[in-house]
Amino acid sequence: MIKRKWDMFMENVSMSVANIVGSKMRTFLTTLGIIIGVAAIIALMTVVQGATDTMTEQFDAMGLGTLRVQISGTAIKRGLNDAELDEILGCAHVAGISPSLSGTVTASRAAAWSDAITVYGNGSGYFRHNPDLLKRGRAINAIDEAQESRVCLVDGGTAKTLFYGEDPMGKTLYLSGREFTVVGVIDEEEDASLFSQILLGGTSDGTVYMPYTTAKKLLGTSSVSTLEIYVTDPDETDAAIEEMEAVLDGIFNYKDNTYMVINMESMTDAMNLMTSMMMSLLVGIASIALVVGGIGIMNMMLVTVTERTTEIGLRKALGAEPSQIQMQFLIEAVILSLIGGIVGVIVGLTVSFLICMGTDILFSLNTFAITLGVSFSAAVGIIFGWAPARKASNLNPIDALRSM
Amino acid sequence: MSNDFFSMRGIVKQYQMGDEVSTVLKGIDLDIEEGEFLSILGPSGSGKSTLMNIIGCLDTPTAGTYTLHGRLIRDLDQKQLARIRSREIGFIFQQFQLLPRLNAIKNVELPLVYAGVSQRERTRRAREMLMRVGLKDRMEHFPNQLSGGQQQRVAIARALATNPTLLLADEPTGALDQATGEQVMSLFHELHDEGRTIVMITHDLKIAKHASRVVSILDGELSEGVRYD
């Protein structure tokens, strides 16, 4: 009995394939809706997933066991002074700190000028914790920090703006009129701050890094409002946060909303939640295309049933049961939409691969998206193929054979 | 008298046409012996197509009893009627009704698929039947590569495939020229000589006379012998 059913099934499949192959143009147009729907779902899921992976990787690069402290301060106390930074450094869970500040300055050289160079002042610890940041030259060290040395690291944008065609290493440039020596070049691919720049919508010509002490002078501030804190043990991040909050409460005299301690890991979690919500929303929208595609299949199948009235009558005369006729047309609808689904998967993967290549987003085969696309299309075939198949099975064989 | 092989008693078929009821068959009595070659002769509109549909279990009568091969065909659902068509009846149509996308073998296999015969057995029987009708070297051909006569022989092979109780032919030569028609008729004679039961419906007296017995149908009433001019 099972063998018989299987035989019947295979017979139906080969009949459907013959019918589908027999009218290629029609098949293509019919399945186009499904192709577009599935391709959209696959492309969206793959690209969003890739973007999430890319961002997560960058957040992770910014640091496990790294806390970021953002000071908004009070009217009379805007940031942290050196003594307070030392107090934070003295905490039990703190292995090191890197104060940072940023601003935009004008930069000039003999033959070039820009008024949109972003300055990042960082502690020497920042470079120790991000060793890949440096492409060539040397990093900012503790001596630079203590001596407020006028040294800087430049990124590709700055190099392009100010050192076009020259090696910036060892050269001098003027930032807000003050002379600085370039001691190193930043590897942009590893530059996590680039990402935050994109988020902030910066339109900077380039970035230079320098000791935070130097940057304080250059930007004319006496206090620091941003710092990274390196925790002694990443497993004790929570304890470190509590300790930090106690110290900062003391510094700001228990005023609300004067500071924020951000844990990078919790940011990653929040971002993952956000992107998965975004993904569901986008996939929901793309599913509308699938429904439209399903209606296309249904329409096509209804036309097919009408066209093949004689065939249906003949099959009935030869002993086909109504359920067998229904199965045949249902299988044909499912095969049609599966073809659409598979082509859609290929198109979707190709499109998302190209998008990922073009935008430096990590591309990975999202097997969940592929499974979803294919099973969605099969489901569409069953749902929208049902009514036409039912119609075919209910055709009166006499009416069907009358046309003879 | 009645027999178990094929017996119709008081078959009436009515159709609802709007408000009017039209009676197409007005109480048909018909008995067929096993191994008989019977022609049902009648002009168009005489009700012979309706009678054929009822004989072929494509339709059920409004009233009357019909016994085929010991089975009473009455109040059967679509599925049961399909079973009977599959096992008891071999249809031969005027326009051959071959599926254009299938080759000769596959076309002959079609009723065997619905009868639940395995693939290997299907192919074996289809080949055997095609050889029987003299199409040994046309087995892989598609309908559009075959002449009308060859197509009708494929259709006859298809009708024979399930080894049915009854071969039911509806104007089998209607779409063929005289010579080819004669060839098909001689094939019918051979099948008859092999002991097959054949019921042929036609409006053509010359063709009808090939049968061993002829009944006429006119205005939904049947009479023995030729009553057709």
XYZ file of C-alpha atoms in Angstrom:
633
model
C 0.000 0.000 0.000
C 2.819 2.370 0.894
C 4.682 1.327 -2.205
C 1.566 1.987 -4.244
C 1.210 5.469 -2.752
C 4.871 6.194 -3.387
C 4.525 4.988 -6.970
C 1.516 7.224 -7.430
C 3.424 10.107 -5.905
C 6.418 9.669 -8.209
C 4.083 9.377 -11.184
C 2.465 12.665 -10.211
C 5.842 14.316 -9.751
C 7.052 13.257 -13.185
C 3.764 14.356 -14.787
C 4.000 17.741 -13.066
C 7.606 18.191 -14.099
C 6.669 17.380 -17.700
C 3.867 19.972 -17.590
C 6.038 22.582 -15.948
C 8.960 22.068 -18.301
C 6.545 22.088 -21.212
C 5.684 25.745 -20.626
C 8.828 27.453 -19.400
C 7.803 31.060 -19.903
C 4.544 30.540 -18.083
C 6.325 28.716 -15.274
C 8.791 31.561 -14.925
C 6.108 34.246 -14.781
C 4.008 32.214 -12.379
C 6.861 31.585 -10.000
C 8.242 35.134 -10.233
C 6.224 36.276 -7.227
C 7.565 33.426 -5.125
C 11.099 34.041 -6.411
C 10.931 37.696 -5.402
C 9.375 36.922 -2.020
C 11.849 34.235 -1.072
C 14.811 36.177 -2.456
C 13.777 39.209 -0.395
C 13.474 37.148 2.774
C 16.819 35.414 2.246
C 18.644 38.615 1.309
C 17.201 40.570 4.242
C 17.934 37.865 6.763
C 21.452 37.264 5.511
C 22.369 40.937 5.339
C 20.830 41.830 8.696
C 22.490 38.802 10.264
C 25.790 39.769 8.683
C 25.495 43.340 9.895
C 24.692 42.101 13.399
C 27.674 39.757 13.359
C 29.912 42.555 12.159
C 28.735 44.924 14.880
C 28.936 42.257 17.555
C 32.462 41.482 16.512
C 33.374 45.136 16.773
C 31.776 45.461 20.184
C 33.597 42.365 21.304
C 36.812 43.829 19.978
C 36.158 46.896 22.094
C 36.429 44.669 24.961
C 35.400 41.972 27.178
C 36.011 43.243 30.711
C 35.965 46.813 29.522
C 33.654 49.402 31.041
C 32.986 52.717 29.514
C 32.226 55.624 31.825
C 30.406 58.594 30.384
C 30.297 61.680 32.599
C 27.634 64.296 32.060
C 28.477 66.016 35.353
C 26.821 68.924 37.053
C 26.822 72.616 36.276
C 29.891 73.259 38.398
C 31.650 69.980 37.801
C 31.669 68.804 34.222
C 34.203 66.007 34.321
C 36.917 64.246 36.228
C 40.214 65.845 37.192
C 43.544 64.061 37.532
C 43.159 63.344 41.239
C 39.807 61.717 40.662
C 41.182 59.637 37.819
C 43.884 58.420 40.222
C 41.174 57.529 42.735
C 39.420 55.410 40.104
C 42.697 53.800 39.120
C 43.189 52.885 42.777
C 40.028 50.784 42.949
C 40.404 47.073 43.683
C 38.722 45.820 40.471
C 40.424 48.271 38.152
C 43.503 47.108 36.278
C 43.880 50.257 34.239
C 42.042 53.229 32.837
C 42.173 55.133 29.652
C 40.632 58.578 29.769
C 39.583 59.826 26.406
C 38.273 62.958 24.870
C 37.608 64.044 21.374
C 37.066 67.152 19.357
C 37.414 68.597 15.924
C 40.345 70.809 15.001
C 41.889 72.368 11.961
C 44.993 70.745 10.667
C 47.520 72.075 8.244
C 50.775 71.306 6.519
C 52.850 73.158 4.003
C 50.582 72.339 1.087
C 47.379 71.051 2.633
C 44.688 72.142 5.006
C 41.590 70.699 6.641
C 39.237 72.051 9.259
C 37.536 68.758 9.977
C 40.086 66.503 11.585
C 38.791 64.552 14.567
C 41.152 64.395 17.499
C 40.998 61.482 19.903
C 42.915 61.845 23.105
C 43.479 58.475 24.736
C 45.382 57.051 27.644
C 48.298 54.774 26.904
C 46.241 51.868 28.255
C 43.884 52.215 25.316
C 46.623 51.253 22.897
C 47.820 48.413 25.110
C 44.294 46.987 25.086
C 43.830 47.467 21.363
C 47.186 46.271 20.019
C 45.851 45.666 16.512
C 44.949 49.314 16.130
C 48.498 50.237 15.211
C 49.556 49.455 11.663
C 53.010 50.976 11.678
C 55.179 53.006 14.011
C 54.709 53.116 17.750
C 51.771 53.594 20.061
C 51.222 56.360 22.594
C 53.035 55.333 25.778
C 53.017 56.366 29.433
C 55.920 58.759 28.948
C 54.019 60.633 26.201
C 51.104 60.800 28.563
C 53.159 62.171 31.453
C 55.099 64.644 29.326
C 52.122 65.748 27.213
C 54.226 65.006 24.144
C 53.135 66.470 20.859
C 53.045 63.180 19.055
C 50.147 61.669 17.162
C 48.951 58.684 15.162
C 47.134 59.309 11.900
C 44.556 57.269 10.041
C 44.135 56.791 6.293
C 41.760 59.741 5.948
C 44.224 62.143 7.502
C 47.073 60.654 5.521
C 45.092 61.190 2.349
C 44.091 64.746 3.210
C 47.406 65.979 4.516
C 50.096 63.604 3.287
C 48.875 62.766 -0.148
C 51.489 60.614 -1.866
C 53.878 60.877 1.107
C 54.665 58.568 3.969
C 53.372 60.394 7.063
C 55.759 58.582 9.423
C 58.081 61.051 11.198
C 56.551 64.035 9.388
C 55.137 67.025 11.184
C 51.711 68.608 10.942
C 50.006 71.534 12.652
C 46.873 70.962 14.696
C 45.210 74.235 15.704
C 48.552 75.809 14.902
C 50.612 73.565 17.141
C 53.306 71.328 15.757
C 52.878 67.573 16.115
C 55.080 64.676 15.020
C 53.502 61.621 13.448
C 54.815 58.529 15.207
C 52.408 55.895 13.916
C 49.699 54.949 11.446
C 46.320 53.475 12.399
C 45.000 50.311 10.845
C 41.472 51.384 9.927
C 40.030 47.930 9.720
C 40.721 47.513 13.397
C 39.590 50.987 14.303
C 36.540 50.465 16.446
C 36.016 54.197 16.782
C 35.295 54.284 13.062
C 32.101 52.459 13.787
C 30.992 54.935 16.412
C 31.889 57.673 13.964
C 29.465 56.145 11.468
C 26.798 55.958 14.168
C 27.357 59.591 15.088
C 27.133 60.541 11.453
C 30.542 62.177 11.422
C 31.774 63.813 8.263
C 35.357 64.066 9.287
C 38.236 64.251 6.850
C 40.315 62.044 9.102
C 41.269 61.100 12.618
C 44.389 61.606 14.714
C 45.139 59.945 18.028
C 47.280 61.561 20.723
C 47.910 61.301 24.484
C 44.831 62.472 26.369
C 46.938 64.896 28.362
C 48.058 66.556 25.150
C 44.501 66.542 23.815
C 43.255 68.279 26.975
C 45.627 71.126 26.288
C 44.872 71.196 22.587
C 41.104 71.191 23.063
C 41.282 73.512 26.074
C 39.531 71.432 28.695
C 40.750 70.607 32.169
C 38.596 67.595 32.873
C 37.825 64.291 31.212
C 34.281 63.165 30.588
C 34.850 59.775 28.970
C 37.020 56.950 30.102
C 37.492 53.272 29.536
C 38.107 51.128 32.560
C 39.878 47.812 32.278
C 38.609 45.352 34.837
C 41.082 43.032 36.594
C 38.923 39.978 36.011
C 36.228 39.984 33.259
C 34.146 37.562 35.383
C 33.876 40.220 38.072
C 32.602 42.929 35.773
C 29.437 43.341 37.858
C 31.427 43.903 41.041
C 33.592 46.401 39.193
C 30.475 48.272 38.051
C 29.226 48.512 41.652
C 32.596 49.706 42.881
C 32.762 52.278 40.120
C 29.276 53.561 40.888
C 30.191 53.961 44.548
C 33.278 56.002 43.686
C 31.452 58.157 41.141
C 28.564 58.733 43.561
C 31.164 59.997 46.016
C 32.771 62.275 43.441
C 29.489 63.763 42.280
C 27.972 63.835 45.747
C 25.163 61.397 44.950
C 23.564 63.532 42.281
C 21.397 61.679 39.783
C 22.202 61.498 36.085
C 25.743 62.687 36.440
C 27.425 59.645 34.962
C 26.800 56.425 33.140
C 28.744 53.177 33.440
C 28.282 51.140 30.282
C 29.116 47.493 30.073
C 30.075 46.591 26.511
C 28.612 43.106 26.799
C 25.204 44.376 27.829
C 25.328 46.731 24.856
C 25.909 43.759 22.583
C 22.885 42.033 24.087
C 20.725 45.097 23.624
C 21.867 45.425 20.057
C 21.138 41.790 19.305
C 17.628 42.248 20.626
C 17.160 45.307 18.470
C 18.409 43.667 15.293
C 16.322 40.548 15.802
C 13.244 42.747 16.143
C 14.225 44.596 13.020
C 14.753 41.301 11.243
C 11.277 39.992 12.131
C 9.766 43.222 10.918
C 11.587 43.104 7.582
C 10.839 39.421 7.060
C 7.195 40.146 7.825
C 7.117 42.768 5.108
C 8.875 40.467 2.648
C 6.321 37.751 3.395
C 3.680 39.929 1.769
C 5.472 39.303 -1.525
C 5.174 35.585 -0.843
C 1.435 35.860 -0.358
C 1.138 37.778 -3.630
C 3.257 35.075 -5.265
C 0.952 32.434 -3.844
C -2.051 34.153 -5.416
C -0.162 34.029 -8.733
C 0.285 30.281 -8.323
C -3.387 29.881 -7.472
C -4.477 31.821 -10.528
C -2.163 29.766 -12.728
C -3.425 26.508 -11.296
C -7.045 27.521 -11.851
C -6.234 28.277 -15.496
C -4.411 24.952 -15.781
C -7.374 23.065 -14.379
C -9.691 24.713 -16.882
C -7.301 24.042 -19.742
C -6.820 20.438 -18.787
C -10.492 19.604 -18.296
C -10.279 16.897 -20.953
C -7.183 15.403 -19.384
C -8.891 15.328 -16.001
C -11.936 13.652 -17.527
C -9.750 11.118 -19.264
C -7.832 10.307 -16.101
C -11.113 9.809 -14.305
C -12.346 7.532 -17.063
C -9.144 5.527 -16.726
C -9.849 4.981 -13.063
C -8.385 7.961 -11.215
C -10.067 8.619 -7.898
C -10.960 12.226 -7.060
C -8.314 12.228 -4.333
C -5.677 11.134 -6.832
C -6.589 13.963 -9.198
C -6.489 16.382 -6.296
C -3.075 15.090 -5.264
C -1.745 15.476 -8.793
C -2.683 19.141 -9.011
C -1.589 19.829 -5.467
C 1.808 18.309 -6.201
C 2.050 20.413 -9.321
C 1.330 23.578 -7.332
C 3.866 22.619 -4.691
C 6.529 21.828 -7.285
C 5.841 25.158 -8.990
C 6.263 27.095 -5.778
C 9.234 24.991 -4.687
C 10.964 25.839 -7.953
C 10.204 29.478 -7.137
C 11.522 28.929 -3.626
C 14.785 27.339 -4.741
C 15.433 29.941 -7.424
C 14.523 32.578 -4.828
C 17.085 31.155 -2.391
C 19.784 31.273 -5.073
C 18.874 34.822 -6.099
C 18.609 35.944 -2.468
C 22.000 34.482 -1.562
C 23.621 36.021 -4.627
C 22.153 39.434 -3.891
C 23.114 39.331 -0.224
C 26.602 38.088 -1.090
C 27.064 41.071 -3.395
C 25.700 43.482 -0.782
C 28.011 42.031 1.861
C 31.009 42.257 -0.463
C 30.169 45.845 -1.271
C 29.736 46.975 2.323
C 32.281 44.930 4.278
C 29.552 43.091 6.131
C 30.355 39.528 7.126
C 28.633 37.094 4.765
C 27.579 33.763 6.165
C 25.176 31.146 4.831
C 22.126 31.492 7.019
C 20.764 27.933 6.985
C 17.750 29.023 8.984
C 16.861 31.578 6.316
C 17.256 28.966 3.577
C 15.109 26.427 5.411
C 12.531 29.114 6.102
C 12.475 30.256 2.461
C 12.068 26.770 1.037
C 9.469 25.630 3.557
C 7.549 28.897 3.205
C 7.331 28.412 -0.537
C 6.200 24.801 -0.132
C 3.546 25.961 2.328
C 2.397 28.609 -0.148
C 2.073 25.882 -2.784
C -0.080 23.743 -0.524
C -2.265 26.608 0.681
C -2.845 28.222 -2.702
C -2.818 24.961 -4.659
C -5.534 23.452 -2.516
C -8.542 25.205 -4.009
C -7.636 24.603 -7.688
C -6.778 20.958 -6.951
C -10.087 20.556 -5.185
C -11.845 22.072 -8.171
C -10.111 19.609 -10.493
C -11.032 16.625 -8.359
C -14.678 17.672 -8.289
C -14.958 18.027 -12.046
C -17.618 15.802 -13.452
C -15.921 13.336 -15.840
C -18.847 13.605 -18.247
C -18.607 17.383 -18.503
C -14.911 16.941 -19.008
C -15.334 14.346 -21.749
C -18.163 16.216 -23.504
C -15.639 18.314 -25.355
C -14.586 15.194 -27.262
C -34.228 -12.664 -18.124
C -31.146 -11.270 -16.517
C -27.575 -12.322 -16.095
C -24.780 -11.454 -13.706
C -22.325 -10.344 -16.350
C -24.113 -7.308 -17.750
C -27.686 -6.464 -17.120
C -29.640 -3.201 -17.290
C -33.221 -2.974 -16.182
C -35.421 0.081 -16.632
C -32.548 2.549 -16.838
C -33.863 6.127 -16.775
C -31.708 9.210 -16.932
C -33.125 12.645 -16.426
C -31.414 16.006 -16.476
C -32.655 19.153 -14.855
C -32.609 21.882 -17.503
C -33.682 25.021 -15.706
C -37.310 24.416 -14.772
C -37.769 21.540 -17.174
C -36.771 17.975 -16.642
C -35.552 16.331 -19.814
C -35.624 12.564 -19.928
C -32.757 11.343 -22.053
C -33.070 7.606 -21.392
C -36.583 6.237 -21.079
C -36.255 2.855 -19.446
C -33.500 0.932 -21.148
C -33.295 -2.854 -20.776
C -30.079 -4.376 -22.042
C -28.271 -7.663 -21.450
C -24.857 -8.489 -22.761
C -23.292 -11.937 -22.709
C -19.662 -12.405 -21.864
C -17.578 -12.462 -25.056
C -20.184 -10.624 -27.080
C -19.416 -7.866 -29.619
C -22.326 -5.445 -29.452
C -22.972 -2.265 -31.390
C -25.257 0.434 -30.102
C -26.363 2.378 -33.138
C -27.962 5.759 -32.934
C -27.889 9.274 -34.359
C -26.653 12.209 -32.352
C -29.164 13.311 -29.747
C -30.538 9.801 -29.415
C -29.131 9.425 -25.898
C -26.339 7.059 -26.878
C -23.640 9.169 -25.218
C -25.605 9.225 -21.990
C -26.058 5.480 -22.230
C -22.333 5.104 -22.780
C -21.573 7.197 -19.707
C -23.818 4.997 -17.614
C -22.366 1.787 -19.046
C -18.894 3.218 -18.384
C -19.783 4.130 -14.806
C -18.978 7.762 -15.525
C -22.509 8.565 -14.523
C -25.237 6.897 -12.505
C -28.843 6.431 -13.690
C -31.761 8.336 -12.194
C -33.697 5.089 -11.914
C -33.249 1.439 -12.800
C -30.685 -1.206 -11.968
C -27.378 -1.920 -13.624
C -25.375 -5.020 -12.771
C -21.834 -5.346 -14.073
C -19.752 -8.432 -13.398
C -21.912 -9.383 -10.456
C -21.816 -5.948 -8.936
C -24.797 -3.643 -8.617
C -23.840 -0.173 -9.806
C -26.047 2.034 -7.758
C -25.507 4.634 -5.065
C -21.788 4.317 -5.391
C -19.623 7.298 -4.512
C -17.013 8.815 -6.811
C -14.248 6.727 -5.326
C -16.065 3.439 -5.783
C -17.061 4.362 -9.340
C -13.399 5.132 -10.039
C -12.469 1.639 -8.796
C -14.965 0.036 -11.170
C -13.779 2.128 -14.109
C -10.253 1.132 -13.279
C -10.942 -2.619 -13.106
C -13.972 -3.341 -15.250
C -13.999 -0.889 -18.135
C -11.549 -0.145 -20.923
C -12.450 3.081 -22.703
C -11.720 3.817 -26.361
C -12.600 7.322 -27.519
C -13.254 8.918 -30.886
C -10.436 11.464 -30.449
C -8.088 8.829 -28.956
C -7.449 11.052 -25.917
C -3.785 10.303 -25.532
C -1.805 12.631 -23.287
C 0.493 14.542 -25.644
C 3.378 14.849 -23.188
C 3.632 11.099 -22.668
C 5.067 8.564 -25.100
C 3.129 5.491 -26.198
C 4.331 3.270 -23.339
C 3.578 5.890 -20.706
C 0.125 6.478 -22.148
C -0.661 2.760 -22.006
C 0.698 2.624 -18.455
C -1.664 5.359 -17.256
C -4.652 3.198 -16.211
C -2.226 0.767 -14.563
C -0.924 3.615 -12.411
C -4.428 4.179 -11.074
C -4.919 0.434 -10.658
C -1.865 0.414 -8.403
C 0.370 -1.795 -10.533
C 4.113 -1.601 -9.866
C 6.353 0.268 -12.299
C 8.107 -2.842 -13.636
C 4.845 -4.687 -14.165
C 3.333 -1.618 -15.801
C 6.104 -1.385 -18.350
C 5.944 -5.100 -19.037
C 2.204 -5.048 -19.626
C 2.328 -1.826 -21.649
C 4.936 -3.357 -23.968
C 2.904 -6.514 -24.264
C -0.244 -4.584 -25.171
C 1.523 -2.364 -27.676
C 2.964 -5.475 -29.322
C -0.501 -6.944 -29.327
C -1.850 -3.981 -31.332
C 1.124 -4.091 -33.715
C 3.101 -1.085 -32.516
C 6.256 -2.954 -31.548
C 8.548 -0.313 -33.068
C 6.517 2.740 -32.020
C 6.716 2.328 -28.253
C 8.835 5.397 -27.499
C 6.949 7.636 -29.936
C 4.866 10.544 -28.756
C 1.261 10.934 -29.975
C 2.175 13.723 -32.408
C 4.698 11.388 -34.053
C 2.001 8.782 -34.740
C -0.679 8.600 -37.430
C -4.356 8.618 -36.442
C -4.639 4.867 -36.825
C -1.524 4.303 -34.745
C -2.815 6.655 -32.069
C -6.101 4.771 -31.913
C -4.171 1.506 -31.576
C -2.225 3.007 -28.652
C -5.589 3.957 -27.130
C -6.829 0.385 -27.648
C -3.665 -0.950 -25.997
C -4.364 1.414 -23.116
C -7.946 0.134 -22.833
C -6.667 -3.451 -22.770
C -3.924 -2.795 -20.219
C -5.958 -3.432 -17.079
C -7.529 -6.529 -18.649
C -11.056 -5.116 -18.211
C -14.342 -6.983 -18.212
C -15.687 -4.747 -20.935
C -14.185 -2.722 -23.760
C -16.307 0.378 -24.307
C -15.656 2.157 -27.602
C -17.242 5.489 -28.487
C -17.141 6.078 -32.269
C -13.709 4.430 -32.472
C -13.367 5.099 -36.212
C -15.010 8.517 -36.190
C -11.751 10.407 -36.589
C -10.143 7.951 -39.029
C -10.311 7.530 -42.790
C -12.034 4.538 -44.303
C -8.968 2.299 -44.725
C -7.562 2.992 -41.277
C -11.023 2.550 -39.814
C -11.213 -0.887 -41.383
C -7.833 -1.798 -39.845
C -9.069 -0.749 -36.421
C -12.228 -2.762 -36.956
C -10.244 -5.851 -37.877
C -8.294 -5.393 -34.642
C -11.664 -5.325 -32.850
C -12.557 -8.598 -34.557
C -9.319 -10.162 -33.377
C -10.014 -9.023 -29.833
C -13.519 -10.413 -30.074
C -12.140 -13.724 -31.318
C -9.867 -13.757 -28.265
C -13.012 -13.721 -26.167
C -13.184 -10.063 -25.188
C -16.519 -8.375 -24.596
C -16.843 -5.242 -26.701
C -19.541 -2.596 -26.646
C -19.230 -0.116 -29.501
C -21.291 3.026 -29.814
C -21.608 4.529 -33.276
C -23.885 6.391 -35.608
C -22.379 4.629 -38.642
C -24.351 1.602 -39.806
C -21.425 0.205 -41.790
C -19.231 0.227 -38.707
C -22.042 -1.068 -36.497
C -22.448 -4.092 -38.749
C -18.985 -5.337 -37.752
C -20.496 -6.387 -34.439
C -22.098 -9.748 -33.820
C -25.214 -8.010 -32.509
C -26.594 -4.547 -33.161
C -29.105 -2.657 -31.034
C -30.511 0.730 -32.020
C -31.224 3.661 -29.787
C -33.621 6.400 -30.782
C -35.045 9.107 -28.536
C -33.840 7.320 -25.451
C -35.416 3.993 -26.279
C -33.568 0.856 -27.232
C -34.642 -1.809 -29.704
C -33.020 -5.018 -30.889
C -31.724 -5.032 -34.436
C -31.189 -2.185 -36.837
C -33.901 0.427 -36.632
C -31.958 3.193 -38.207
C -32.256 4.637 -41.670
